[in-house]
């Protein structure tokens, strides 16, 4: 992918209002892998007793980086994409007041469907906070979810 | 359903409790910061996932008001229809709650409860010493 294409996809992803509200940043994007980061913010907390980031923030970051991976694998191909389903395993709680970095790989791309694996880390140890698997519909007119044009 | 809407992330989304003839539910009022795709526009899939998960947790917490908040083990989120820039509603059903784990289904809709926009099926850890 050209630098210009990568730059365009990254800019599109960061222009999403929800991604802006949570402060998501693109770390890396290539047809093989996309990486995004979210610094810890007080409004991300799911359980005030622990200060740990809510599952919904993990879900949003993973959905977003997965969409980025699909668009990168398509080399910026035209048409919206829509998440069909997203399965997340919460392997352990994120560390208190720690942000998350999520990476995603589009491991299979057909004319209609993209398959993605993703995981999220808080930088502590080897075990990810969450692993995920998602399927996306390509070239949708009225895209369903959080996914990106 | 009182404690969950008071958590910082639920407040960030704007989740509020509501009640209809079928019982308690949660509403996610439309707000520009929830949008994932500005060109459609559509609510972010992750926001819908987060809202569904909050609904599951709120339902479980309502059953056990004195226990620590349950923790998600795994969730499967299905996106059924486009979720436009409108208020979204969700209701959870506890399929089974044992001593340590609960199996929960949640559906979210906008105009018509018979036409869900998204659904979640997940397992939640109930015991603190999990």
Coordinates of C-alpha atoms in Angstrom, one line a residue:
Chain A
X1 CA 0.0 0.0 0.0
X2 CA 1.3 3.5 -0.7
X3 CA 2.0 5.9 2.1
X4 CA -0.8 8.1 0.8
X5 CA -3.3 5.3 0.9
X6 CA -2.3 4.3 4.5
X7 CA -2.4 8.0 5.5
X8 CA -5.9 8.4 4.0
X9 CA -7.3 5.3 5.7
X10 CA -5.8 6.3 9.0
X11 CA -7.3 9.8 8.8
X12 CA -10.7 8.4 7.9
X13 CA -10.5 6.1 11.0
X14 CA -9.5 8.9 13.3
X15 CA -12.3 11.2 12.0
X16 CA -14.9 8.9 13.4
X17 CA -16.7 10.8 16.2
X18 CA -16.7 7.8 18.6
X19 CA -13.0 7.1 18.0
X20 CA -12.3 10.8 18.6
X21 CA -14.4 10.9 21.8
X22 CA -12.4 7.9 23.2
X23 CA -9.0 9.3 21.9
X24 CA -8.1 6.4 19.6
X25 CA -4.9 6.8 17.7
X26 CA -3.6 4.8 14.8
X27 CA -0.2 3.2 15.6
X28 CA 0.5 1.2 12.5
X29 CA -1.4 0.2 9.3
X30 CA -0.5 -2.2 6.5
X31 CA -2.4 -4.9 4.5
X32 CA -1.0 -7.4 7.0
X33 CA -1.8 -5.7 10.3
X34 CA -3.4 -2.7 11.9
X35 CA -2.7 -1.4 15.4
X36 CA -4.5 1.3 17.4
X37 CA -4.0 2.7 20.9
X38 CA -6.3 4.2 23.5
X39 CA -4.8 6.0 26.4
X40 CA -6.7 5.4 29.8
X41 CA -9.3 8.1 30.5
X42 CA -11.6 8.3 33.6
X43 CA -14.7 8.0 31.4
X44 CA -13.7 4.6 30.2
X45 CA -14.0 3.0 33.6
X46 CA -16.6 0.2 33.9
X47 CA -16.4 -0.6 37.5
X48 CA -15.5 2.3 39.8
X49 CA -14.5 -0.2 42.5
X50 CA -11.5 -1.2 40.4
X51 CA -10.8 1.6 37.9
X52 CA -10.6 -1.0 35.1
X53 CA -11.7 0.0 31.6
X54 CA -15.2 -1.2 30.6
X55 CA -15.7 -4.1 28.3
X56 CA -17.5 -1.8 25.9
X57 CA -14.3 0.2 25.4
X58 CA -12.4 -3.0 24.6
X59 CA -15.2 -3.9 22.1
X60 CA -15.1 -0.5 20.5
X61 CA -11.3 -0.5 20.1
X62 CA -11.4 -4.0 18.7
X63 CA -14.3 -3.3 16.3
X64 CA -12.5 -0.2 15.1
X65 CA -9.0 -1.7 14.6
X66 CA -10.7 -4.7 12.9
X67 CA -12.4 -2.3 10.4
X68 CA -9.1 -0.6 9.8
X69 CA -7.4 -4.0 9.1
X70 CA -10.1 -4.8 6.6
X71 CA -9.8 -1.5 4.8
X72 CA -6.1 -1.8 4.7
X73 CA -6.3 -5.4 3.4
X74 CA -8.6 -4.1 0.7
X75 CA -5.9 -1.5 -0.1
X76 CA -8.6 1.2 0.5
X77 CA -11.1 -0.6 -1.8
X78 CA -14.4 1.2 -2.3
X79 CA -17.7 0.8 -0.5
X80 CA -18.7 0.7 3.1
X81 CA -18.1 -2.3 5.3
X82 CA -20.3 -3.6 8.1
X83 CA -19.6 -5.8 11.1
X84 CA -21.6 -9.0 10.9
X85 CA -20.5 -10.4 14.2
X86 CA -17.8 -10.0 16.8
X87 CA -16.8 -12.5 19.4
X88 CA -14.7 -11.4 22.3
X89 CA -13.0 -13.5 25.0
X90 CA -12.0 -11.4 28.0
X91 CA -8.9 -13.3 29.1
X92 CA -8.2 -11.1 32.1
X93 CA -9.1 -7.7 33.5
X94 CA -7.0 -4.8 32.2
X95 CA -4.6 -3.3 34.7
X96 CA -5.9 -0.4 36.8
X97 CA -5.6 2.9 35.0
X98 CA -3.9 1.3 32.0
X99 CA -4.7 2.1 28.4
X100 CA -5.0 -0.5 25.7
X101 CA -3.3 -1.3 22.4
X102 CA -5.2 -3.5 19.9
X103 CA -3.9 -5.2 16.8
X104 CA -5.9 -6.9 14.1
X105 CA -5.2 -9.0 11.0
X106 CA -7.6 -9.6 8.1
X107 CA -6.6 -13.3 7.5
X108 CA -9.1 -14.0 4.7
X109 CA -10.7 -11.6 2.2
X110 CA -13.3 -12.7 -0.3
X111 CA -15.4 -10.7 -2.7
X112 CA -18.2 -10.3 -0.1
X113 CA -16.7 -11.1 3.3
X114 CA -13.6 -10.4 5.4
X115 CA -12.5 -12.4 8.4
X116 CA -10.5 -10.8 11.1
X117 CA -8.6 -11.8 14.3
X118 CA -7.7 -9.2 16.9
X119 CA -6.3 -8.9 20.4
X120 CA -6.0 -6.1 23.0
X121 CA -3.1 -5.7 25.4
X122 CA -2.5 -3.4 28.3
X123 CA 1.3 -3.8 28.2
X124 CA 1.5 -6.0 31.2
X125 CA 2.9 -9.5 30.6
X126 CA 2.3 -11.8 27.6
X127 CA -1.4 -12.6 28.0
X128 CA -3.7 -10.3 26.1
X129 CA -6.6 -8.6 27.9
X130 CA -8.9 -9.9 25.2
X131 CA -8.8 -11.8 22.0
X132 CA -11.5 -11.5 19.3
X133 CA -12.7 -12.8 16.0
X134 CA -15.0 -10.9 13.6
X135 CA -16.6 -11.1 10.2
X136 CA -17.4 -8.1 8.0
X137 CA -19.6 -7.7 5.0
X138 CA -17.9 -5.8 2.2
X139 CA -19.4 -3.2 -0.1
X140 CA -22.6 -2.6 1.8
X141 CA -24.8 0.3 0.8
X142 CA -26.3 0.8 4.3
X143 CA -23.6 -0.4 6.5
X144 CA -24.7 -1.9 9.8
X145 CA -22.3 -0.9 12.5
X146 CA -19.3 0.9 13.5
X147 CA -17.5 0.3 10.5
X148 CA -16.0 2.7 8.3
X149 CA -16.8 3.9 4.8
Chain B
X1 CA -31.1 -1.1 37.5
X2 CA -29.5 1.7 39.4
X3 CA -25.8 1.2 39.8
X4 CA -24.7 0.5 36.2
X5 CA -25.9 3.9 34.8
X6 CA -23.7 5.5 37.4
X7 CA -20.5 4.0 36.1
X8 CA -18.2 6.4 34.2
X9 CA -18.4 4.5 30.9
X10 CA -22.2 4.3 31.0
X11 CA -22.4 8.0 31.8
X12 CA -20.0 8.7 28.9
X13 CA -22.4 6.9 26.5
X14 CA -25.4 8.5 28.2
X15 CA -27.2 5.3 29.1
X16 CA -30.4 5.8 31.2
X17 CA -32.9 3.4 32.8
X18 CA -36.5 3.2 31.6
X19 CA -39.5 1.1 32.1
X20 CA -42.2 -0.1 29.7
X21 CA -45.1 -2.6 29.9
X22 CA -42.7 -5.5 29.5
X23 CA -40.5 -4.3 32.4
X24 CA -37.2 -2.5 32.9
X25 CA -35.0 -1.6 30.0
X26 CA -32.1 0.8 29.2
X27 CA -32.1 3.6 26.7
X28 CA -29.1 5.0 24.8
X29 CA -30.3 8.5 23.7
X30 CA -28.8 9.5 20.3
X31 CA -25.8 11.8 20.7
X32 CA -23.3 12.8 18.0
X33 CA -20.3 11.3 19.8
X34 CA -21.8 7.8 19.4
X35 CA -21.5 7.9 15.6
X36 CA -19.1 5.4 14.0
X37 CA -19.7 6.1 10.4
X38 CA -20.5 9.8 9.7
X39 CA -21.3 9.3 6.0
X40 CA -24.3 7.0 6.7
X41 CA -24.6 8.0 9.5
X42 CA -24.6 5.0 11.9
X43 CA -23.9 4.4 15.5
X44 CA -20.5 2.8 16.2
X45 CA -20.7 -1.0 16.4
X46 CA -18.5 -0.9 19.5
X47 CA -20.9 1.5 21.1
X48 CA -23.8 -0.9 20.5
X49 CA -21.7 -3.8 21.9
X50 CA -20.8 -1.7 25.0
X51 CA -24.5 -0.7 25.5
X52 CA -25.6 -4.4 25.2
X53 CA -23.0 -5.4 27.7
X54 CA -24.0 -2.7 30.1
X55 CA -27.6 -3.9 29.8
X56 CA -26.6 -7.4 30.7
X57 CA -24.5 -6.3 33.6
X58 CA -27.3 -4.0 34.9
X59 CA -29.8 -6.9 34.7
X60 CA -27.4 -9.2 36.7
X61 CA -26.6 -6.4 39.2
X62 CA -30.3 -5.8 39.8
X63 CA -30.7 -9.5 40.8
X64 CA -27.8 -9.3 43.2
X65 CA -27.6 -5.7 44.5
X66 CA -25.0 -6.4 47.2
X67 CA -22.6 -8.4 45.2
X68 CA -19.6 -7.0 43.3
X69 CA -20.3 -6.3 39.6
X70 CA -20.2 -9.4 37.4
X71 CA -17.3 -9.6 34.9
X72 CA -17.8 -10.5 31.2
X73 CA -16.1 -13.9 30.3
X74 CA -17.0 -13.9 26.6
X75 CA -19.5 -12.1 24.4
X76 CA -20.8 -12.7 20.9
X77 CA -22.3 -9.6 19.3
X78 CA -24.4 -9.9 16.1
X79 CA -25.2 -6.8 14.0
X80 CA -28.6 -7.4 12.5
X81 CA -29.7 -4.1 10.9
X82 CA -28.3 -0.7 10.4
X83 CA -28.4 1.4 13.6
X84 CA -29.2 5.0 12.5
X85 CA -28.8 8.2 14.5
X86 CA -31.7 7.5 16.8
X87 CA -32.4 6.5 20.4
X88 CA -31.6 2.8 21.0
X89 CA -33.2 0.5 23.6
X90 CA -32.1 -2.8 25.0
X91 CA -33.4 -5.4 27.3
X92 CA -31.6 -8.4 28.8
X93 CA -32.8 -11.9 29.5
X94 CA -31.0 -14.1 32.0
X95 CA -31.1 -17.6 30.4
X96 CA -29.5 -19.2 33.4
X97 CA -27.7 -17.9 36.4
X98 CA -25.8 -20.5 38.5
X99 CA -23.5 -19.9 41.5
X100 CA -20.5 -18.7 39.5
X101 CA -21.6 -18.0 35.9
X102 CA -24.7 -16.4 34.2
X103 CA -25.7 -16.9 30.6
X104 CA -27.4 -13.8 29.3
X105 CA -29.0 -12.7 26.0
X106 CA -29.6 -9.0 25.2
X107 CA -31.4 -7.4 22.2
X108 CA -31.2 -3.8 21.1
X109 CA -33.7 -2.0 18.9
X110 CA -34.6 1.4 17.7
X111 CA -38.1 1.8 16.3
X112 CA -39.6 -1.6 16.7
X113 CA -38.7 -4.2 19.4
X114 CA -39.5 -6.9 16.8
X115 CA -36.8 -5.6 14.6
X116 CA -33.5 -5.7 16.6
X117 CA -30.5 -3.8 15.4
X118 CA -28.0 -5.9 17.4
X119 CA -27.9 -8.7 19.9
X120 CA -25.5 -10.0 22.4
X121 CA -25.1 -13.5 23.9
X122 CA -22.6 -13.8 26.6
X123 CA -21.3 -15.4 29.8
X124 CA -20.6 -13.4 32.9
X125 CA -18.6 -14.4 36.0
X126 CA -20.7 -13.8 39.2
X127 CA -18.4 -14.8 42.0
X128 CA -15.8 -12.3 43.2
X129 CA -13.1 -15.0 43.8
X130 CA -13.5 -16.2 40.2

